[in-house]
Amino acid sequence: MVNADIEIETLDEFDRVAARGSLSGYRIQSVNLLERTFALLAADTSAAVFLGCAMEPDASAKVRADGALVYPPVPDLPFNPYRGLLYTPDELFAGLPSGYEATPDALAYDWFQETKADGDVFSSMLRSIHDDAVSDALDEHLAGARVVGVMGGHAMSRGGGDYRGAAELGRTLARSGLTVATGGGPGAMEAANLGAYLAPAPDEALPEALEMLSKAPSFNPSVSDWAGAAFAVRERWPGGGDSVGIPTWFYGHEPPNPFAGHIAKYFANATREDGLLARSTAGVVFLPGAAGTVQEVFDNATPNYYTSRGEPTPMVLVDRTHWTEHLPVWPLLRALARGRSMESRIALVDSVDEVPAALASMR
């Protein structure tokens, strides 16, 4: 069996496998098995691995006696380090009407702030297990997808023309069959996820949504109001298109945006950034941004330069003035690419309207 075939991440999957009488060799990941004692007692669980699965004491003793490896749930954590699936906006923002401070997202950030420098190997181990589980879930979710990354700054206001342009770009890319992936935060990232969310809706939905969001243009001073406006848009157009957000608690003062249908949130920012770029197999679009976006340009350029991930993937920089005058990244990128296979895989365009054609020309 290949790895994906031996992972059990839902109760339905558990029931289907357990009905065959053997769980031997399977990895059961964060499934509540308190009501499956009989199945556990009856099945062969030799060489199985149970990651954070709640079990009755009799069941736990039996599977251990079979030779299974059991990692028990960790009490009093605001997150599940063994999770088998990506986050959803509803999960991270649960309890938002009572204030963002009480949501699982905020509580996980608080825990991270308390433990990130305390030197406790147990805390660092929990963060590592969590992030690895998220990466595994992200790979499973994106298997077979053509993913295009959209990078840009967090400071872009919901009421501005740049935000509207990024949303239109996300919508166009999603309608072309691509999976939009962003850093999962506010600003340009949120705009691209919003566009992908509204891709199945009529064109007039986007201007109306932008008007609704403009009432809370930034997550400062109130994350609750900012997120509440986003959920109002989701309620107005339920069942929107899917996209991926990949944020981090390292920048936990920036909340994740609620328009990404699936959220891979990490504690380690370096793992998050490299993973986002590596999974953008259909190319990366760089909207105007500051230091973080500049870093992402060259984080992506390096494996393209050395072809360490195979053939270079397309890179499209948007806004000629920004990338040649304000932050002159383009001249350096072009100099790096000269004479190498990545030379034909980079492009500089003036506006988001030119991005789809630029990506298509580099397939």
Coordinates of C-alpha atoms in Angstrom, one line a residue:
M1 CA 0.0 0.0 0.0
V2 CA 1.2 3.5 -0.7
N3 CA 1.2 6.0 2.1
A4 CA -2.1 7.7 1.1
D5 CA -3.9 4.4 1.2
I6 CA -2.9 3.6 4.8
E7 CA -4.1 6.9 6.4
I8 CA -7.5 6.9 8.1
E9 CA -8.6 10.5 8.9
T10 CA -12.4 10.2 9.4
L11 CA -14.7 8.0 11.3
D12 CA -16.3 6.8 8.1
E13 CA -12.9 5.7 6.8
F14 CA -12.3 3.9 10.0
D15 CA -15.6 2.0 9.9
R16 CA -15.0 0.9 6.3
V17 CA -11.5 -0.5 7.1
A18 CA -12.4 -2.0 10.5
A19 CA -15.3 -3.9 9.0
R20 CA -12.8 -5.9 7.1
G21 CA -11.3 -7.2 10.4
S22 CA -7.9 -5.7 10.2
L23 CA -6.3 -2.3 10.9
S24 CA -2.8 -3.7 10.8
G25 CA -0.3 -1.2 9.3
Y26 CA -2.8 1.6 9.1
R27 CA -2.2 5.1 10.5
I28 CA -5.4 6.4 12.2
Q29 CA -5.1 10.2 12.6
S30 CA -7.1 12.2 15.1
V31 CA -10.3 10.1 14.9
N32 CA -12.5 10.0 18.0
L33 CA -12.8 6.2 18.7
L34 CA -14.5 6.4 22.1
E35 CA -17.6 4.7 20.6
R36 CA -15.6 2.2 18.6
T37 CA -14.4 0.0 21.4
F38 CA -15.9 -3.2 20.0
A39 CA -14.4 -2.6 16.6
L40 CA -10.9 -2.1 18.2
L41 CA -11.2 -5.2 20.4
A42 CA -12.3 -7.3 17.4
A43 CA -9.8 -6.0 14.8
D44 CA -6.1 -6.9 14.3
T45 CA -4.3 -3.7 15.2
S46 CA -0.7 -5.0 15.0
A47 CA 1.7 -2.5 13.5
A48 CA -1.0 0.2 13.5
V49 CA -0.3 3.8 14.6
F50 CA -2.9 5.8 16.4
L51 CA -2.2 9.5 16.4
G52 CA -4.2 11.5 18.9
C53 CA -7.2 9.2 18.8
A54 CA -9.4 9.2 21.9
M55 CA -10.1 5.6 23.1
E56 CA -11.6 3.9 26.1
P57 CA -9.0 2.3 28.5
D58 CA -9.9 -1.3 27.5
A59 CA -9.4 -0.5 23.8
S60 CA -6.2 1.4 24.4
A61 CA -4.7 -1.5 26.4
K62 CA -5.7 -4.0 23.7
V63 CA -4.2 -2.2 20.7
R64 CA -1.0 -1.6 22.7
A65 CA -0.9 -5.3 23.5
D66 CA -1.3 -6.0 19.8
G67 CA 1.9 -4.0 19.2
A68 CA 0.2 -0.8 17.9
L69 CA 2.0 2.5 18.6
V70 CA -0.3 5.0 20.4
Y71 CA 0.2 8.7 20.6
P72 CA -2.5 9.9 23.0
P73 CA -4.3 13.2 22.7
V74 CA -2.6 16.1 24.5
P75 CA -4.9 17.8 27.0
D76 CA -5.5 21.5 27.3
L77 CA -4.1 22.5 23.9
P78 CA -5.9 25.1 21.8
F79 CA -5.1 23.1 18.7
N80 CA -4.8 19.5 17.6
P81 CA -1.2 18.5 16.8
Y82 CA -2.3 15.3 15.1
R83 CA -5.0 16.7 12.8
G84 CA -5.6 14.9 9.6
L85 CA -7.4 17.6 7.6
L86 CA -6.8 21.2 6.8
Y87 CA -8.5 24.0 8.7
T88 CA -11.7 25.7 7.6
P89 CA -12.6 29.3 8.3
D90 CA -15.5 28.2 10.4
E91 CA -13.2 26.1 12.6
L92 CA -10.6 28.8 13.1
F93 CA -13.2 31.5 13.7
A94 CA -15.6 29.5 15.9
G95 CA -17.1 31.7 18.5
L96 CA -16.4 34.9 16.6
P97 CA -19.7 36.6 17.7
S98 CA -18.3 36.7 21.2
G99 CA -15.1 38.4 20.0
Y100 CA -12.0 37.2 18.0
E101 CA -10.0 36.9 21.2
A102 CA -12.0 33.7 22.1
T103 CA -11.6 32.0 18.8
P104 CA -9.4 28.9 18.3
D105 CA -7.2 30.9 16.0
A106 CA -6.5 33.6 18.6
L107 CA -6.1 31.0 21.4
A108 CA -3.5 29.1 19.3
Y109 CA -1.6 32.4 18.8
D110 CA -1.6 33.1 22.5
W111 CA -0.3 29.6 23.2
F112 CA 2.5 30.2 20.7
Q113 CA 3.4 33.5 22.2
E114 CA 3.7 31.9 25.6
T115 CA 5.8 28.9 24.5
K116 CA 7.9 29.9 21.5
A117 CA 10.9 31.0 23.5
D118 CA 10.4 29.0 26.8
G119 CA 13.0 26.3 25.8
D120 CA 10.5 23.5 26.4
V121 CA 11.3 20.6 24.0
F122 CA 7.7 19.3 24.5
S123 CA 6.2 22.6 23.1
S124 CA 8.6 22.7 20.2
M125 CA 7.8 19.0 19.4
L126 CA 4.1 19.7 19.4
R127 CA 4.6 22.6 17.0
S128 CA 6.6 20.4 14.7
I129 CA 4.1 17.5 14.8
H130 CA 1.3 19.9 14.0
D131 CA 3.1 21.5 11.1
D132 CA 4.1 18.2 9.6
A133 CA 0.5 17.0 9.9
V134 CA -0.7 20.2 8.1
S135 CA 1.8 19.6 5.3
D136 CA 0.6 16.1 4.8
A137 CA -3.0 17.3 4.7
L138 CA -2.1 20.0 2.2
D139 CA -0.4 17.6 -0.1
E140 CA -3.4 15.3 0.0
H141 CA -5.8 18.2 -0.7
L142 CA -3.8 19.5 -3.7
A143 CA -3.0 16.2 -5.3
G144 CA -3.5 16.5 -9.0
A145 CA -4.4 20.3 -8.8
R146 CA -2.8 23.0 -11.0
V147 CA -1.9 25.5 -8.3
V148 CA -1.1 29.1 -8.9
G149 CA 0.3 31.2 -6.1
V150 CA -0.7 34.8 -5.6
M151 CA 1.7 36.8 -3.4
G152 CA 1.2 40.4 -2.2
G153 CA 1.3 42.7 0.8
H154 CA -1.0 42.5 3.8
A155 CA -1.6 46.3 4.0
M156 CA -3.8 46.5 0.9
S157 CA -7.1 48.0 2.0
R158 CA -10.4 46.4 1.1
G159 CA -11.7 49.7 -0.3
G160 CA -9.0 50.4 -2.8
G161 CA -8.6 49.7 -6.5
D162 CA -5.6 47.4 -6.0
Y163 CA -7.7 45.2 -3.8
R164 CA -10.4 45.0 -6.4
G165 CA -7.9 44.2 -9.1
A166 CA -6.4 41.3 -7.0
A167 CA -9.9 40.0 -6.4
E168 CA -10.7 40.1 -10.1
L169 CA -7.4 38.2 -10.8
G170 CA -8.3 35.5 -8.3
R171 CA -11.7 35.1 -9.9
T172 CA -10.2 34.9 -13.4
L173 CA -7.6 32.3 -12.4
A174 CA -10.2 30.2 -10.5
R175 CA -12.6 30.3 -13.5
S176 CA -9.8 29.1 -15.8
G177 CA -9.5 25.9 -13.7
L178 CA -6.5 26.8 -11.5
T179 CA -6.4 26.4 -7.8
V180 CA -5.5 29.8 -6.2
A181 CA -3.1 29.6 -3.2
T182 CA -2.1 32.6 -1.2
G183 CA -0.3 33.4 2.1
G184 CA -3.8 33.3 3.6
G185 CA -3.7 36.7 5.4
P186 CA -5.3 40.0 4.8
G187 CA -4.8 42.5 2.0
A188 CA -3.8 41.2 -1.4
M189 CA -3.9 37.6 -0.1
E190 CA -7.5 38.0 1.0
A191 CA -8.5 39.7 -2.2
A192 CA -7.2 36.8 -4.3
N193 CA -9.0 34.3 -2.1
L194 CA -12.2 36.4 -2.3
G195 CA -12.1 36.3 -6.1
A196 CA -11.7 32.6 -6.1
Y197 CA -14.6 32.3 -3.6
L198 CA -16.9 34.3 -5.8
A199 CA -15.8 32.6 -9.1
P200 CA -19.0 30.5 -9.3
A201 CA -21.2 33.6 -8.6
P202 CA -22.5 36.1 -11.2
D203 CA -20.0 38.9 -12.1
E204 CA -22.1 41.4 -10.2
A205 CA -21.5 39.6 -6.9
L206 CA -17.9 41.0 -6.7
P207 CA -18.8 44.7 -6.7
E208 CA -21.5 44.1 -4.1
A209 CA -19.1 42.0 -1.9
L210 CA -16.5 44.8 -2.2
E211 CA -19.0 47.3 -1.0
M212 CA -19.9 45.1 2.0
L213 CA -16.2 44.6 2.9
S214 CA -15.4 48.3 2.6
K215 CA -17.3 48.9 5.9
A216 CA -14.4 47.2 7.7
P217 CA -11.4 48.0 5.5
S218 CA -8.7 46.6 7.7
F219 CA -8.2 44.1 10.6
N220 CA -7.0 47.1 12.6
P221 CA -8.5 48.2 15.0
S222 CA -10.9 45.3 15.2
V223 CA -10.3 41.8 13.9
S224 CA -13.8 40.9 15.0
D225 CA -15.4 43.5 12.7
W226 CA -13.0 42.7 9.8
A227 CA -13.8 39.0 10.0
G228 CA -17.5 39.6 10.6
A229 CA -17.7 41.5 7.4
A230 CA -16.1 38.6 5.5
F231 CA -18.5 36.1 7.0
A232 CA -21.4 38.3 6.0
V233 CA -20.2 38.0 2.4
R234 CA -19.9 34.3 2.8
E235 CA -23.5 34.2 4.1
R236 CA -24.7 36.3 1.2
W237 CA -23.1 33.9 -1.3
P238 CA -22.8 30.5 0.4
G239 CA -21.0 27.6 -1.1
G240 CA -18.4 29.6 -2.9
G241 CA -15.4 28.3 -4.9
D242 CA -12.5 26.7 -3.2
S243 CA -9.0 28.1 -2.8
V244 CA -6.1 27.6 -0.3
G245 CA -4.7 30.0 2.3
I246 CA -1.4 29.2 3.9
P247 CA -0.9 31.6 6.8
T248 CA 1.2 31.4 10.0
W249 CA 0.9 32.0 13.7
F250 CA 4.4 33.5 13.5
Y251 CA 2.6 36.6 12.2
G252 CA -0.3 35.9 14.4
H253 CA -1.3 39.6 14.7
E254 CA -2.4 39.2 11.1
P255 CA -5.5 37.0 11.1
P256 CA -6.2 34.4 8.4
N257 CA -8.8 35.5 5.9
P258 CA -12.1 33.7 5.8
F259 CA -12.4 33.3 2.0
A260 CA -9.9 30.5 1.5
G261 CA -12.0 27.3 1.6
H262 CA -9.1 25.3 3.1
I263 CA -6.4 26.8 5.4
A264 CA -3.0 25.3 6.1
K265 CA -1.9 27.3 9.1
Y266 CA 1.6 26.8 10.4
F267 CA 3.6 27.7 13.4
A268 CA 6.9 27.8 11.5
N269 CA 6.9 30.6 9.0
A270 CA 9.9 29.2 7.0
T271 CA 8.1 25.9 6.5
R272 CA 5.0 27.8 5.4
E273 CA 6.7 30.1 2.9
D274 CA 8.7 27.4 1.2
G275 CA 5.8 25.0 1.1
L276 CA 3.5 27.6 -0.5
L277 CA 6.0 28.4 -3.2
A278 CA 6.9 24.7 -3.8
R279 CA 3.3 23.8 -4.3
S280 CA 2.6 26.6 -6.8
T281 CA 3.3 24.3 -9.7
A282 CA 1.4 26.4 -12.3
G283 CA 3.3 29.6 -11.4
V284 CA 3.4 32.4 -9.0
V285 CA 2.0 35.9 -9.4
F286 CA 3.7 38.7 -7.3
L287 CA 1.5 41.7 -6.7
P288 CA 3.1 44.9 -5.3
G289 CA 4.3 44.3 -1.8
A290 CA 7.2 45.2 0.6
A291 CA 9.9 43.2 2.3
G292 CA 7.9 40.0 2.7
T293 CA 6.9 39.9 -1.0
V294 CA 10.5 40.7 -2.1
Q295 CA 11.7 37.7 0.0
E296 CA 9.1 35.5 -1.7
V297 CA 10.3 36.6 -5.1
F298 CA 13.8 35.3 -4.4
D299 CA 12.7 32.3 -2.4
N300 CA 10.9 31.3 -5.6
A301 CA 13.7 32.4 -7.9
T302 CA 16.4 30.3 -6.2
P303 CA 15.0 26.8 -7.1
N304 CA 14.1 28.1 -10.5
Y305 CA 17.7 29.3 -11.0
Y306 CA 19.2 25.9 -9.9
T307 CA 16.3 23.8 -11.3
S308 CA 16.3 22.0 -7.9
R309 CA 12.6 21.3 -8.2
G310 CA 12.7 20.4 -11.9
E311 CA 11.9 22.8 -14.7
P312 CA 11.4 26.4 -13.6
T313 CA 7.8 27.5 -12.9
P314 CA 6.4 30.8 -14.3
M315 CA 6.9 34.0 -12.3
V316 CA 4.8 37.0 -13.1
L317 CA 5.6 40.4 -11.4
V318 CA 2.7 42.9 -11.6
D319 CA 3.2 46.7 -11.7
R320 CA 6.2 47.8 -13.7
T321 CA 6.8 51.0 -11.7
H322 CA 6.7 49.2 -8.4
W323 CA 9.2 46.5 -9.4
T324 CA 11.5 48.6 -11.4
E325 CA 11.5 51.9 -9.5
H326 CA 10.0 51.7 -6.0
L327 CA 11.6 48.3 -5.3
P328 CA 13.8 47.4 -8.3
V329 CA 13.5 43.7 -8.0
W330 CA 12.9 43.1 -11.7
P331 CA 16.4 44.1 -13.0
L332 CA 18.1 41.7 -10.6
L333 CA 15.7 38.9 -11.4
R334 CA 16.2 39.4 -15.1
A335 CA 20.0 39.4 -14.6
L336 CA 19.9 36.2 -12.6
A337 CA 17.7 34.5 -15.3
R338 CA 19.9 35.6 -18.2
G339 CA 21.2 32.5 -20.2
R340 CA 19.4 30.0 -17.9
S341 CA 16.2 28.0 -18.5
M342 CA 14.3 30.3 -16.2
E343 CA 14.8 33.2 -18.6
S344 CA 11.7 32.3 -20.6
R345 CA 9.7 31.7 -17.4
I346 CA 9.7 35.2 -15.9
A347 CA 7.5 38.2 -17.0
L348 CA 6.8 41.8 -15.9
V349 CA 3.4 43.2 -16.6
D350 CA 1.7 46.5 -15.9
S351 CA -1.6 45.3 -14.6
V352 CA -3.5 42.2 -13.3
D353 CA -5.4 42.1 -16.6
E354 CA -2.3 40.9 -18.3
V355 CA -1.5 38.1 -15.9
P356 CA -3.6 35.2 -17.4
A357 CA -2.1 35.7 -20.8
A358 CA 1.4 35.9 -19.4
L359 CA 0.9 32.6 -17.4
A360 CA -0.6 30.9 -20.5
S361 CA 2.4 31.9 -22.6
M362 CA 4.8 30.2 -20.2
R363 CA 3.0 26.9 -19.8

